[in-house]
GROMACS .gro file of C-alpha atoms in nm:
model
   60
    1UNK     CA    1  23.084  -1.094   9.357
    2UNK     CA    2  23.361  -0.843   9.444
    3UNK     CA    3  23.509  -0.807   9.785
    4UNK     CA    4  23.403  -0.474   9.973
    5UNK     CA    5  23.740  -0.291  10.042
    6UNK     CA    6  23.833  -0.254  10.435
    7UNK     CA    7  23.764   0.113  10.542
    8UNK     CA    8  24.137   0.184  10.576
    9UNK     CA    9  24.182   0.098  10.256
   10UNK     CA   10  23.909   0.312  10.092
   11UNK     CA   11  24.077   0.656  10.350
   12UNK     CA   12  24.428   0.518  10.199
   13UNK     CA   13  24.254   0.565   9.856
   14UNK     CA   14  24.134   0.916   9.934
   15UNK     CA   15  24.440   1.017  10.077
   16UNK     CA   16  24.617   0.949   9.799
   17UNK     CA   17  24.393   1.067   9.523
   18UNK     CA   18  24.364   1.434   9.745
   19UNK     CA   19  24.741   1.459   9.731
   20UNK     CA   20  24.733   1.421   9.396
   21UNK     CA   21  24.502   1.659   9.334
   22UNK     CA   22  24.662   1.908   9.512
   23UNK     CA   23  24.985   1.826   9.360
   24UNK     CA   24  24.861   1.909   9.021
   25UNK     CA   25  24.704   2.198   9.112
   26UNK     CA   26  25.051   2.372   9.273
   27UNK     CA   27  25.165   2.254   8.955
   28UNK     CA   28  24.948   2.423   8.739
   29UNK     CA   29  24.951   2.733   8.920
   30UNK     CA   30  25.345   2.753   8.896
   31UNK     CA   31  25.300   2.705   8.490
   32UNK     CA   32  25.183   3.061   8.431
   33UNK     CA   33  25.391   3.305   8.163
   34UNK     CA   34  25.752   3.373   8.362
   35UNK     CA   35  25.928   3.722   8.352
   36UNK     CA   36  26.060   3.681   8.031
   37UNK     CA   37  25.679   3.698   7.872
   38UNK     CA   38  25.722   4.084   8.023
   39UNK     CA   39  25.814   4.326   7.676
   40UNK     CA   40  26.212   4.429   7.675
   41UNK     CA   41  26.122   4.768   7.484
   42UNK     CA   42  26.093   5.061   7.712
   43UNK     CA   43  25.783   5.283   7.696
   44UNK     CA   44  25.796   5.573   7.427
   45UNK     CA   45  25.906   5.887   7.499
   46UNK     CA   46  25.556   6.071   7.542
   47UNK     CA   47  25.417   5.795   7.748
   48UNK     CA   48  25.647   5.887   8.056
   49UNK     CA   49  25.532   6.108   8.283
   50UNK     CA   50  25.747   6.436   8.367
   51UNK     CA   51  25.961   6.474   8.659
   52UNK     CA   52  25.835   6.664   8.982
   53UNK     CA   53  25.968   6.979   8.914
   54UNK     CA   54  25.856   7.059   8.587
   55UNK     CA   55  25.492   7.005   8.697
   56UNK     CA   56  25.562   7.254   8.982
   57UNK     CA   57  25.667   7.504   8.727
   58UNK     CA   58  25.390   7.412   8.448
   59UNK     CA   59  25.156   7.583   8.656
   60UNK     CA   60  24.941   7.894   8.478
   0.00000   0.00000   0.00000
């Protein structure tokens, strides 16, 4: 028949196995897409929207 672990042992377990976890859980969240994944190509032309002055004089 197995030995029952000491109590100190058994927190020294958890310890260990909760650093872990949290370990590989800043780990994953620092894996996402970097800047890079952002497109290079500006926005077209017609999707910018005009300057401040020429919607002051737009008006009818």
């Amino acid at each position: 028949m197995p030995v029952r672990p000491r109590i100190a042992e058994r927190y020294a377990r958890a310890v260990a196995a909760a650093l872990a976890a949290v370990a590989c859980l800043l780990l994953a969240a620092n894996a996402g897409p970097t800047d890079s994944a952002r497109p290079s190509v500006p926005a077209p032309v017609h999707d910018v929207a005009p300057p401040a002055d020429d919607l002051a004089s737009s008006g009818g």
